[in-house]
XYZ file of C-alpha atoms in Angstrom:
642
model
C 27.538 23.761 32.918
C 25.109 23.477 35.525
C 25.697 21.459 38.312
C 23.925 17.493 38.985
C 20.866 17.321 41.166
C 21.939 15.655 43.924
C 18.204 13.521 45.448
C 17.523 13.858 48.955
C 16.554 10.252 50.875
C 12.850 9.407 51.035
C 11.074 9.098 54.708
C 10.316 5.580 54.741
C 8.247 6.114 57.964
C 5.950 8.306 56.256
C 5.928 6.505 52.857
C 7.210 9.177 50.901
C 7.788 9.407 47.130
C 8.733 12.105 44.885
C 7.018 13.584 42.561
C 7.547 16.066 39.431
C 6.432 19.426 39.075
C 6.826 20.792 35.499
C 6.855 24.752 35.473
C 3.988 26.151 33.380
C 4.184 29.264 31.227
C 7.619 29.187 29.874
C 8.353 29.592 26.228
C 11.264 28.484 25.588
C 12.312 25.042 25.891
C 14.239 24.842 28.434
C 11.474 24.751 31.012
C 12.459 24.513 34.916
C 11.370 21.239 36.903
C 10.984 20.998 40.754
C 10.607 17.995 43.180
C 8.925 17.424 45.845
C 8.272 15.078 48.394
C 4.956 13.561 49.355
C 3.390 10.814 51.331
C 1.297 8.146 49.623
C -0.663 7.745 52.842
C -2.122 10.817 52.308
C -3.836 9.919 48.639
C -1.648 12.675 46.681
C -2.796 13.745 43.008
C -0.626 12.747 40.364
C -0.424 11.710 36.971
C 1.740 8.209 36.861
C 3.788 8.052 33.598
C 4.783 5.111 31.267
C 7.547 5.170 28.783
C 10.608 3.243 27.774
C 13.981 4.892 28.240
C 14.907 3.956 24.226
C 14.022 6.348 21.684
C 11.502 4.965 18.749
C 13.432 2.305 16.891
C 11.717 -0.260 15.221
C 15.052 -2.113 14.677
C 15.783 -3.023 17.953
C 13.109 -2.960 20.462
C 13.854 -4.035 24.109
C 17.433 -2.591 23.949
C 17.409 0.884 25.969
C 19.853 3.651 25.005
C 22.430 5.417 27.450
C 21.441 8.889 28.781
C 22.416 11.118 26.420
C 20.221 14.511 27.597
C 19.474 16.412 31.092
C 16.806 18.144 32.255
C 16.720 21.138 34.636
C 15.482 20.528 38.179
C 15.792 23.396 40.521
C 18.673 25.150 38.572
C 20.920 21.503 38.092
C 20.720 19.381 35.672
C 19.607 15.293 36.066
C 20.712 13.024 32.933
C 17.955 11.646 31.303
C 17.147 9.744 27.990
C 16.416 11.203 24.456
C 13.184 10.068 24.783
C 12.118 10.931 28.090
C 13.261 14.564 27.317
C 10.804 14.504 24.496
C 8.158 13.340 26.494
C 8.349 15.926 29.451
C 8.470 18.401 26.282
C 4.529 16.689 25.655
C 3.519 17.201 29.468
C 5.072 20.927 29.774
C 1.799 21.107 27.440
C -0.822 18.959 29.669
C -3.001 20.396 32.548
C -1.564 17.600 34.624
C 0.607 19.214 37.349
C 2.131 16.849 39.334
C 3.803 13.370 37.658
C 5.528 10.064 39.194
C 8.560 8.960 36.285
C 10.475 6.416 37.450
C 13.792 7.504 35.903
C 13.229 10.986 37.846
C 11.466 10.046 40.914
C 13.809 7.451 42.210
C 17.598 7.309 42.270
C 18.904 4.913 39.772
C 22.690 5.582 41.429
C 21.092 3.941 44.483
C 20.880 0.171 44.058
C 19.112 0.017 47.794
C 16.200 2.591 47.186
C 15.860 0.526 43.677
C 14.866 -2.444 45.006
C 12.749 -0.122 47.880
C 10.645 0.961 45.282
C 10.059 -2.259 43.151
C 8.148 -3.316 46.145
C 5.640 -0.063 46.067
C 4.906 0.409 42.206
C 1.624 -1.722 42.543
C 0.465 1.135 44.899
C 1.807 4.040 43.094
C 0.393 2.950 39.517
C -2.768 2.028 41.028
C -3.041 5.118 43.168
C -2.244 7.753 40.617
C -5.457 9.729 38.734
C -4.181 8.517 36.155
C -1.689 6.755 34.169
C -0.513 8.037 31.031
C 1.391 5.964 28.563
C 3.935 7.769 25.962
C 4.384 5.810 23.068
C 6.943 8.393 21.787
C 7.075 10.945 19.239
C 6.043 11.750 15.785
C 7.998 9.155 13.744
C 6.401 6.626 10.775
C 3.272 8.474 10.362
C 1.840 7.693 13.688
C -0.715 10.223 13.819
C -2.345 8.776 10.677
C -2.118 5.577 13.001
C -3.294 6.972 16.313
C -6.581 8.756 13.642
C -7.017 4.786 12.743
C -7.330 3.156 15.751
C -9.779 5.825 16.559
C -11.550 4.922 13.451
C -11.596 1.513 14.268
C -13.148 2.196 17.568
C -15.767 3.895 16.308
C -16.501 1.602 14.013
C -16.066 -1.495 16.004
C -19.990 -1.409 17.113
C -21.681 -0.623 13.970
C -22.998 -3.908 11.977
C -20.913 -3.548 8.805
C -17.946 -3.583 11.090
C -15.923 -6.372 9.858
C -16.945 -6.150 5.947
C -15.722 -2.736 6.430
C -12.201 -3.879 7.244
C -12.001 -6.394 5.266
C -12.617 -3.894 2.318
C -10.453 -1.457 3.794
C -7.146 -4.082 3.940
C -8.133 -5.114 0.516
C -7.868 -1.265 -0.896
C -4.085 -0.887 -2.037
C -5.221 2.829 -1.682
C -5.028 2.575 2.436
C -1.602 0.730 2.495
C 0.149 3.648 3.984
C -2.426 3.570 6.678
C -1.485 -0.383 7.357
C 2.113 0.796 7.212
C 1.939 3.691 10.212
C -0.177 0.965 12.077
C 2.581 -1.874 11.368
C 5.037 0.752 12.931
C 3.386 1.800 15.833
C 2.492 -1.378 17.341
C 6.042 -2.659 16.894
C 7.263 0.369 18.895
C 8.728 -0.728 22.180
C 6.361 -0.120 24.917
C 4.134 -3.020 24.205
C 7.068 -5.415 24.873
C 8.060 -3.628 28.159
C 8.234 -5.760 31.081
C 7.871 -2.694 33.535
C 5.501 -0.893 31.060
C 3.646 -3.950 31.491
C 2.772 -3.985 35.301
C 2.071 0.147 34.828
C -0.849 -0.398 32.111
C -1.956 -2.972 33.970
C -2.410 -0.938 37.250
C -3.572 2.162 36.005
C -7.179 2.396 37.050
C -7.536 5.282 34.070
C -5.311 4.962 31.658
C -4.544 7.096 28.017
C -2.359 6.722 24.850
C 0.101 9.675 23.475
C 1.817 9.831 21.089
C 3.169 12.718 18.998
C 0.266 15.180 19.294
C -2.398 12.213 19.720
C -3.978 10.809 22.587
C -6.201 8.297 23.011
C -8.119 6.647 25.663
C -7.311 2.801 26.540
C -10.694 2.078 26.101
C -10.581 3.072 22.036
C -7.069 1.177 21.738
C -9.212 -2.192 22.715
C -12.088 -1.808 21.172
C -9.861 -1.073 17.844
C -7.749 -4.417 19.135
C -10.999 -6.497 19.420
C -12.090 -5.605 16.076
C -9.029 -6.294 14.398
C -8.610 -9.425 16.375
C -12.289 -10.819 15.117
C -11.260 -10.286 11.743
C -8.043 -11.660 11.669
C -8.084 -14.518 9.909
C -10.040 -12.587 7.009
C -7.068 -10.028 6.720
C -3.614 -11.647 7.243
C -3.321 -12.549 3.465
C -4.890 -9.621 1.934
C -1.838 -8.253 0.062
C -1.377 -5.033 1.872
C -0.748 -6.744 5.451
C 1.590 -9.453 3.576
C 3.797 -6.815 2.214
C 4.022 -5.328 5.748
C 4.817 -8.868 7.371
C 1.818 -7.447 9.418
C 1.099 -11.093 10.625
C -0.676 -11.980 14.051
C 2.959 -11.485 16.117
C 2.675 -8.246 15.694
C -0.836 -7.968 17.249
C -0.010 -10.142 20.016
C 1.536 -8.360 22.396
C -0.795 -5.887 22.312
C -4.165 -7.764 22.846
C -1.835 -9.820 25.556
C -1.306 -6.784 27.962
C -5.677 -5.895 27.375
C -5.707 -10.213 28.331
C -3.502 -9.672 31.453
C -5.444 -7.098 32.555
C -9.210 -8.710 32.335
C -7.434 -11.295 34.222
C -5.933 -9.760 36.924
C -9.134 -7.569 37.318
C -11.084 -10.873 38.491
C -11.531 -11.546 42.092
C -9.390 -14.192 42.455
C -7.045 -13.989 39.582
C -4.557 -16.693 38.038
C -1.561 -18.458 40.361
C 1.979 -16.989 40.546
C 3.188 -19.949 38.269
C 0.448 -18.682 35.808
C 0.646 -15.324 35.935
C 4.251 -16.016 35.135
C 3.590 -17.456 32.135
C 1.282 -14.777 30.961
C 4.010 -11.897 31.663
C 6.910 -14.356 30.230
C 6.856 -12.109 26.575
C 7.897 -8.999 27.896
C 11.705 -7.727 27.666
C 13.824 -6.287 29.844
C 17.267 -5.138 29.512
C 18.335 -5.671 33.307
C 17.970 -9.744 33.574
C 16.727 -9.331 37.324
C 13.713 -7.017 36.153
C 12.553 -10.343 33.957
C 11.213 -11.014 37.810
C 11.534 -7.394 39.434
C 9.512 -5.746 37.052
C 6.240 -7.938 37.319
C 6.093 -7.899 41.311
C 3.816 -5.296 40.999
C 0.855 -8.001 39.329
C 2.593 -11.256 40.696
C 1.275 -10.579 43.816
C 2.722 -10.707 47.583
C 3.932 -13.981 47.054
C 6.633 -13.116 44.479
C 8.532 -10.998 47.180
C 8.359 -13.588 49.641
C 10.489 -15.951 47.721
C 12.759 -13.502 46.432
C 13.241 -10.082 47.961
C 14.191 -7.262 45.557
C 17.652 -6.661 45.549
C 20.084 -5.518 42.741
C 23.279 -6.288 44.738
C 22.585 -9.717 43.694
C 23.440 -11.322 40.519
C 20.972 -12.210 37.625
C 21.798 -16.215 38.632
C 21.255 -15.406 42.162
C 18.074 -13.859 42.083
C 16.650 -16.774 39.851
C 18.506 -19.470 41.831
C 16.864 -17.777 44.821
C 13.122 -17.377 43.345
C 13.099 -20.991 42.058
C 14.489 -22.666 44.656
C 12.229 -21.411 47.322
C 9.241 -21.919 44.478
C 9.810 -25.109 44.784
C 10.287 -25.431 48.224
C 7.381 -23.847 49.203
C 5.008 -25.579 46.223
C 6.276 -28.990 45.964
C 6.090 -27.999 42.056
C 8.367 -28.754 39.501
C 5.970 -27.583 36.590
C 8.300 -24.348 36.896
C 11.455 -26.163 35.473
C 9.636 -26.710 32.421
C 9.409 -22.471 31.875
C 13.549 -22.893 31.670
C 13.262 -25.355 28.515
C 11.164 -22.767 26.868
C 14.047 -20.283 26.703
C 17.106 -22.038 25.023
C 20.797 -20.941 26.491
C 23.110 -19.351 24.312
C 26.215 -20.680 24.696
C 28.486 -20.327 27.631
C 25.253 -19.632 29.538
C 26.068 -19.917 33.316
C 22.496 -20.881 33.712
C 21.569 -24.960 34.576
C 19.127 -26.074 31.727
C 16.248 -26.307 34.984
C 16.609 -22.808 35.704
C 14.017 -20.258 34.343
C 15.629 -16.784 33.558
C 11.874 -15.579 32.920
C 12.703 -13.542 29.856
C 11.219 -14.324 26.403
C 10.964 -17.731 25.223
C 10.807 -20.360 22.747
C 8.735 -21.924 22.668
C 6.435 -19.281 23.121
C 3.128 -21.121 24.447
C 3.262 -23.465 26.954
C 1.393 -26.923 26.839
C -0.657 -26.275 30.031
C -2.802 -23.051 29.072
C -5.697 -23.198 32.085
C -5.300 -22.935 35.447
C -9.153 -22.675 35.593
C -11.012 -25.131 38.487
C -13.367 -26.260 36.305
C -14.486 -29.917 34.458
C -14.272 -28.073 30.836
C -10.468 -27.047 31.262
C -7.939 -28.413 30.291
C -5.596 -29.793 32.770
C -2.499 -31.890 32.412
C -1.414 -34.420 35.418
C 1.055 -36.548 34.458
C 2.428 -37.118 37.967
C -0.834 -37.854 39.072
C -0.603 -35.014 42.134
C 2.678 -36.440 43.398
C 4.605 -33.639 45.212
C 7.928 -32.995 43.962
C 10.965 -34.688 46.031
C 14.119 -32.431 45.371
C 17.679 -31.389 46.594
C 19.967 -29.082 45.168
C 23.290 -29.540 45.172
C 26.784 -28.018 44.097
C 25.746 -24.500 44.925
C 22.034 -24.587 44.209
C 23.081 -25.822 40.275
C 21.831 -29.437 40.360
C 18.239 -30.089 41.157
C 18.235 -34.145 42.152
C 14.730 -34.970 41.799
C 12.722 -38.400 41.821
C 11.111 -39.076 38.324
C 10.274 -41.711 36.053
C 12.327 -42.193 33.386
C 9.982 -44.175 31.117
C 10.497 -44.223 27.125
C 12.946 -42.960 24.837
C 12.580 -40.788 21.814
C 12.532 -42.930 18.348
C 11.499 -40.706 15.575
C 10.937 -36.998 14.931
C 10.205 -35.131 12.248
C 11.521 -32.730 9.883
C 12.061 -29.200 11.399
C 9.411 -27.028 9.300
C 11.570 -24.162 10.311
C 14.649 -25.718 8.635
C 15.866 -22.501 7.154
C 16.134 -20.770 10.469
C 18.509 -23.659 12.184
C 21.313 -25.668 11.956
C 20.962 -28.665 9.734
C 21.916 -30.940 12.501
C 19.302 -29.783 14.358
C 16.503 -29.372 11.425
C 16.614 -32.988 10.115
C 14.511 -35.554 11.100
C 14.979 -39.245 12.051
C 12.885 -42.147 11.254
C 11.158 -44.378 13.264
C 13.601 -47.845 13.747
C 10.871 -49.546 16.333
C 7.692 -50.858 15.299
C 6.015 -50.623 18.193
C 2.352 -48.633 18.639
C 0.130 -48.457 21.541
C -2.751 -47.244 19.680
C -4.650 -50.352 18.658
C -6.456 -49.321 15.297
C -5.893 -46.770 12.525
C -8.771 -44.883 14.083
C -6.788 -44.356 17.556
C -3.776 -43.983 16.005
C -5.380 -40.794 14.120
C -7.158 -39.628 17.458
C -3.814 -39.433 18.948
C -1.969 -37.651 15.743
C -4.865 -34.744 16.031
C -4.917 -34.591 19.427
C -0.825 -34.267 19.711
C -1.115 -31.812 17.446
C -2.895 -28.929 19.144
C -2.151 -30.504 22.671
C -5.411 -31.825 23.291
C -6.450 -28.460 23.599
C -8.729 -25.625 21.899
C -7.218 -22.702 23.123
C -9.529 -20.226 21.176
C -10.733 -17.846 23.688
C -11.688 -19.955 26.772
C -9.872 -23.320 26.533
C -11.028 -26.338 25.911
C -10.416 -29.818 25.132
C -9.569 -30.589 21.535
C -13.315 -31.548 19.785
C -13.830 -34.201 17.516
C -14.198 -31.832 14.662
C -10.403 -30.926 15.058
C -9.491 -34.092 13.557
C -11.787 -33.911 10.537
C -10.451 -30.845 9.542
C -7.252 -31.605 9.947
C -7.594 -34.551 7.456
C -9.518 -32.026 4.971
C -6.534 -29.877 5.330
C -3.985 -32.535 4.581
C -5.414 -33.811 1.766
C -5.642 -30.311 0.190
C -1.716 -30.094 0.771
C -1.126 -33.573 -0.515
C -2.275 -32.780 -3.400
C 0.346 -29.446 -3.952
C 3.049 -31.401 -2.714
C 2.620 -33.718 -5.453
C 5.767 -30.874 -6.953
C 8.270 -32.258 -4.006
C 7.307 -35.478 -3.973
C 9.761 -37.603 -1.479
C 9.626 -41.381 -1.505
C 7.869 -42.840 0.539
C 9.048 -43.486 4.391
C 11.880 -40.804 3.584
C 11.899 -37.696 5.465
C 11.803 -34.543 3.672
C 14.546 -32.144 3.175
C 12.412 -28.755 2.166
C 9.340 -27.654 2.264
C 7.036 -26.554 -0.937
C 7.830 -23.021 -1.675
C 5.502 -20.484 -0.316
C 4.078 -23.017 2.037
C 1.778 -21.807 4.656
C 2.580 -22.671 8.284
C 0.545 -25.595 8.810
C 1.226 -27.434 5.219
C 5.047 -26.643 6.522
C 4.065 -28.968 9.788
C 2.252 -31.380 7.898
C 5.202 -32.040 4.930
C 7.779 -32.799 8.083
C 5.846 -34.840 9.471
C 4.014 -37.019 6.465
C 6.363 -39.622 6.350
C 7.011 -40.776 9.873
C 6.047 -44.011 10.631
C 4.544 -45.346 14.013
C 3.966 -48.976 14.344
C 3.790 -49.718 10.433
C 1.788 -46.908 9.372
C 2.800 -43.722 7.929
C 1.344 -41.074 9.352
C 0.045 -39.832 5.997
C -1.675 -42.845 5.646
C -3.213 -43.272 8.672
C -4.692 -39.218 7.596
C -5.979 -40.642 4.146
C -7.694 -43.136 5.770
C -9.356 -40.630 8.121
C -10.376 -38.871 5.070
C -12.522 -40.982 3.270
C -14.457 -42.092 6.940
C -18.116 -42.343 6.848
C -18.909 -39.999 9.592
C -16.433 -37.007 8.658
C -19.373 -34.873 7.114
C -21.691 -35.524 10.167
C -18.866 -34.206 12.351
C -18.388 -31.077 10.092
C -22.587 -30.545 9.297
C -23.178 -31.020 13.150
C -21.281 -28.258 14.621
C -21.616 -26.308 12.006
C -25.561 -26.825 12.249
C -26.386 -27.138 8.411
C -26.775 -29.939 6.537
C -23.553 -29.868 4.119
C -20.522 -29.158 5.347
C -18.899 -25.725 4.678
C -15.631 -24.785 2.637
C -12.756 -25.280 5.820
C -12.395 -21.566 5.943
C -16.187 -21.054 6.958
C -16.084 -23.856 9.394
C -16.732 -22.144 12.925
C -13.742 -24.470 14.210
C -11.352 -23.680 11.748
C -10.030 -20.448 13.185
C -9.867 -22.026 16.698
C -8.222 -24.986 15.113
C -6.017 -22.709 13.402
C -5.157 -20.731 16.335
C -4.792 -23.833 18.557
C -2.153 -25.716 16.025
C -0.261 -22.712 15.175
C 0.449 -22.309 18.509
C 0.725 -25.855 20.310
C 3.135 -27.184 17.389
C 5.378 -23.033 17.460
C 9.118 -24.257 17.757
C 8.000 -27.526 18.171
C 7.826 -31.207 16.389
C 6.270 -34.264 16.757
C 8.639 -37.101 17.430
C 7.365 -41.031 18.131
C 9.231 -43.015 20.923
C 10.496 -46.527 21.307
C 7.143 -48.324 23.342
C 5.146 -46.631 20.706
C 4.074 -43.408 21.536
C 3.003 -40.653 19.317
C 4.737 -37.325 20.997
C 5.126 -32.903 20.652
C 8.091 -32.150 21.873
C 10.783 -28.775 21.857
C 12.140 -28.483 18.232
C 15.984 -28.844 19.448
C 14.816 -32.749 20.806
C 16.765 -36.078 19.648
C 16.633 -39.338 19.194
C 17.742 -41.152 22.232
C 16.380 -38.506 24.149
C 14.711 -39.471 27.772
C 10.942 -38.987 28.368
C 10.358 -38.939 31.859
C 7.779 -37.756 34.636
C 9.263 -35.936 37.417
C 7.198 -36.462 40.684
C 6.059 -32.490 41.432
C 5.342 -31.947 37.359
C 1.932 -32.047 35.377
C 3.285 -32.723 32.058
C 6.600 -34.899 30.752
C 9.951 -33.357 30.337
C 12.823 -34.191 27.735
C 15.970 -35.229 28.905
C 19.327 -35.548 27.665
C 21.727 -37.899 29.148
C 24.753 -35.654 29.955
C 27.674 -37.561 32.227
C 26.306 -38.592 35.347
C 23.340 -35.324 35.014
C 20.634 -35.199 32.602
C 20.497 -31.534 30.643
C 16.760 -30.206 30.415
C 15.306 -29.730 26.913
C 12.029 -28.793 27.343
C 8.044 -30.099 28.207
C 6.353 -32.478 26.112
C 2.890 -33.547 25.205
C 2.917 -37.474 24.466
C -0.537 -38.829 23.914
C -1.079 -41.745 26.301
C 0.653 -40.332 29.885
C -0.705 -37.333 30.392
C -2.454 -37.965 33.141
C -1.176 -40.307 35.724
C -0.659 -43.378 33.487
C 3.440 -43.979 34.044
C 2.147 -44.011 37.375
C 0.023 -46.581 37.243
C 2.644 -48.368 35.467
C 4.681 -48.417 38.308
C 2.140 -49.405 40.385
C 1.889 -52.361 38.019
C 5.850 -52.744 38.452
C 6.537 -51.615 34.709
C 8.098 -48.697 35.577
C 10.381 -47.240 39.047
C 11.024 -43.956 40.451
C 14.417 -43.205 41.047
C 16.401 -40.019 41.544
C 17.875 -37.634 38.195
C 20.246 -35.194 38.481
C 19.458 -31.578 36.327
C 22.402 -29.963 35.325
């Protein structure tokens, strides 16, 4: 057995890295590596590679397996993964000659050089010729998958484009070509937090996988014309056998997204950027933050210095604390109600852990400085006013705690939870702030999607929103006629087969605000006067369209699907209409914490208040509790998150 490569230390003066040399010309497999040392100040060539340690499994993406193979380098053998050993079997077989691989080039046995290196990937990524992204080998027919996204490319500019794929998803023939698609997009890479920040970077990037390559550009225009067509092929019968739903597309079109916007001179805030990368898995908790310093910018290092001496807690006790510190922002507690704790979590509810969460999509979706976006200030620019106590695990803020959750409705995604957690509560108060049946249905809609069209560029919510919302809820009235519940009684189960947002609507039918049903208050809306005007006058013709056709119905498709994903709308005690994180109660606190654009859920806990999550409430989004404590109807005081 031949002996381990033992790495010799980089010159930090000279900004060194290593790089790998792959011998050419040998048959057999077991090819001979070298490494060598080279200075990034002096603009070496290299190819910079992407991967994921795991081999292809479709089963359980993010999880990485153990090193199981070696390699030779200079006569000794370095462990490496299953997968990384088939993809230095692909390069042996490139003209590339010299390659930066992360699992090779640094040394994972040293925790200091680790968090050395976390700090240069932006320039190594960026710097390299070229950065080429293995998506792994031959498995599920990818090849017939890689031949279809070039298809797809090609296709993508001609004028038939979309009635071509709409034809071709229809065609049971081409359902093994959905299936190899299906497959490879759900391969790990695209969830990759590090693999993230190195597509990203690259300047010139390509796809391999098996015996394919592609060129990024093909993968997006393929993306782009799949996206446009979307909501034309999710329920053709050969994507709903697959499950091949818009999930599965997301992450994909998300990293081509992160990069337009990080490629713009003055690209989104930290807290934003954040946000965007919050999808992507890692398997080391710390790399949640580590692996995105690369695209976070400067900033990110500032507040928390790369280190993997340090616990998981540490380093996000450390980043958040001096966030806050530095920002006067509490908007960042709300990213740590997003990502329930399992139990026996040793996390506060305030603290973010920055890995994937739920829900998904935040309420605040701009960060743009412009009239047309959509901006949430609830604190009315109020700096935050904070202390952390007990070790850095109690943030004591001042906040307002102003109204208390009444009723909530039905948890569409009752299957999937607890009952104690999927049934809803009536309304016992009859109050409403919203003067008139007419209001009362502005805020429903406008709850509902957030106040916000967040097709493409966002937007706030148009009138048109609510019109097709009542459309759509009379259509489903009318099938739920089959689970008919009486009336002012919260449901217990959807209608079978029930699409998302006829799921949303039957939990939510039967609350009551004030002394209106909500249902009612959407009948109403449905007979008005003006509700073809609305419809004919964006749509620019005379008669309305069928909903489908509408040119708002896809954004208002996309914009409730995602505003109301692991959430539910709740009403409070003064009368408020509310969207709020699924796992919320009644008796629950709504308060505004000075530092925070949007309200937060709180649960009383003891002496603390535990953190459920952010919430849209129509009516105090924007400085209004503030005003009311102006007006002495309200007082800030100081909470304790625990």
């Amino acid at each position: 057995m031949a002996s381990q490569f033992t790495y010799r230390p980089l010159n930090r003066l000279n900004n060194e890295i290593r790089l790998l040399r792959i011998d050419k010309g040998i048959a057999s497999q077991q090819f001979n590596c070298r490494i060598i040392h080279a200075s990034l100040d002096e603009n070496p060539s290299y190819t910079a590679f992407s991967y994921v340690w795991k081999p292809v499994d479709t089963n359980q993406l993010g999880m990485e397996d153990s090193p199981d193979s070696s390699i030779n380098i200079e006569g000794k053998a370095l462990r490496v993964t299953q997968n990384l050993e088939a993809a230095i079997q692909y390069l042996h077989n490139t003209t590339d000659s010299y390659f930066w691989i992360d699992a090779i080039c640094i040394d994972q046995e040293n925790p200091y050089e680790r968090g050395q290196e976390v700090l240069r990937m932006k320039r190594i990524y960026s710097g390299a010729a070229r950065v080429l992204v293995w998506l792994g080998s031959e498995a599920h027919s990818s090849s017939i998958a890689m031949d279809f996204l070039a298809l797809l490319a090609e296709r993508a500019s001609t004028a038939d484009a979309h009635r071509w794929l709409e034809s071709h998803a229809t065609d049971q023939v081409n359902f093994f070509v959905w299936n190899a698609l299906y497959h490879l997009l759900k391969r790990a890479w695209w969830r990759r937090a590090w693999t993230m920040q190195e597509f990203v970077l690259g300047q010139h990037t390509n796809f391999a996988c098996g015996d394919r390559q592609l060129e990024a550009v093909q993968v997006e225009s393929a993306l782009e014309l799949l996206r446009d067509c979307w909501f034309k092929l999710f329920d053709k019968p050969t994507l709903q056998q697959l499950d091949f739903n818009a999930r599965v597309l997301e992450p994909v079109i998300n990293l081509y997204h992160i990069r337009r916007l990080l490629r713009q001179k003055e690209g989104p805030p930290l807290l934003a950027r954040l946000i965007l990368t919050r999808s992507a898995r890692a398997s080391d908790g710390r790399d949640h933050l580590y692996a995105k310093y690369a695209i976070l910018g400067e900033s990110a290092a500032a507040l928390c210095r790369p280190d993997y001496c340090q616990s998981e807690l540490a380093v996000c006790k450390t980043f958040t604390h001096n966030y806050i510190q530095a920002q006067k922002d509490l908007y960042i507690v709300c990213l740590a109600g997003m990502a329930p704790r399992e139990r026996g979590s040793s996390f506060p509810t305030w603290l973010p852990d920055w890995g994937p969460a739920k829900p998904t999509y935040p309420l605040q979706c701009s960060w743009e400085e412009n009239p047309e976006s959509p901006k949430f200030d609830a604190a009315r620019g109020e700096e935050a006013v904070v202390q952390f106590l007990q070790q850095g695990l109690v943030l004591k803020c001042r906040a307002i705690v102003f109204d208390e959750v009444d009723g909530v409705q039905f948890d569409p995604w009752a299957h999937k939870v607890p009952l104690e957690q999927s049934i809803g509560s009536q309304s016992q108060y009859r109050n409403c702030i919203y003067d008139t049946k007419a209001s009362l249905f502005n805020a429903l809609f406008r709850t509902l999607v957030a106040n916000t069209n967040r097709w493409d560029q966002p937007s706030r919510a148009p009138d048109a929103f609510g019109v097709l919302f009542a459309q759509k809820c009379q259509e489903y009235d009318r099938l739920l006629e089959s689970v008919q519940t009486p009336r002012g009684q919260l449901p217990t189960a959807p209608r079978e087969n029930a699409l998302p947002i006829e799921k949303r609507w039957h939990g939510m039918r039967d609350l009551r605000l004030g002394d209106s049903l909500l249902r009612d208050v959407v009948e109403q809306r449905s007979h008005s006067s003006d509700e073809q005007v609305i419809l004919g006058s964006v749509a620019g013709v005379a008669q309305p369209p069928r909903l489908s056709e509408h040119p708002l119905w896809k954004p208002f498709e996309h914009s409730i699907g995602q505003a109301m994903f692991q959430r539910r709308v709740f009403t409070t005690q003064k009368g408020y209409l509310g969207l709020g994180p699924r796992t919320l109660a009644s008796s629950d606190r709504i308060c505004v914490l000075l530092g925070c654009s949007v309200p937060v859920i709180l649960r009383p806990n003891a002496e603390n208040f535990s953190l459920i999550g952010e919430a849209y409430v129509h009516g105090i989004m924007n400085g209004e509790v503030l005003r009311a404590v102006e007006q002495g109807q309200a007082r800030i005081r100081w909470v304790q998150l625990r």
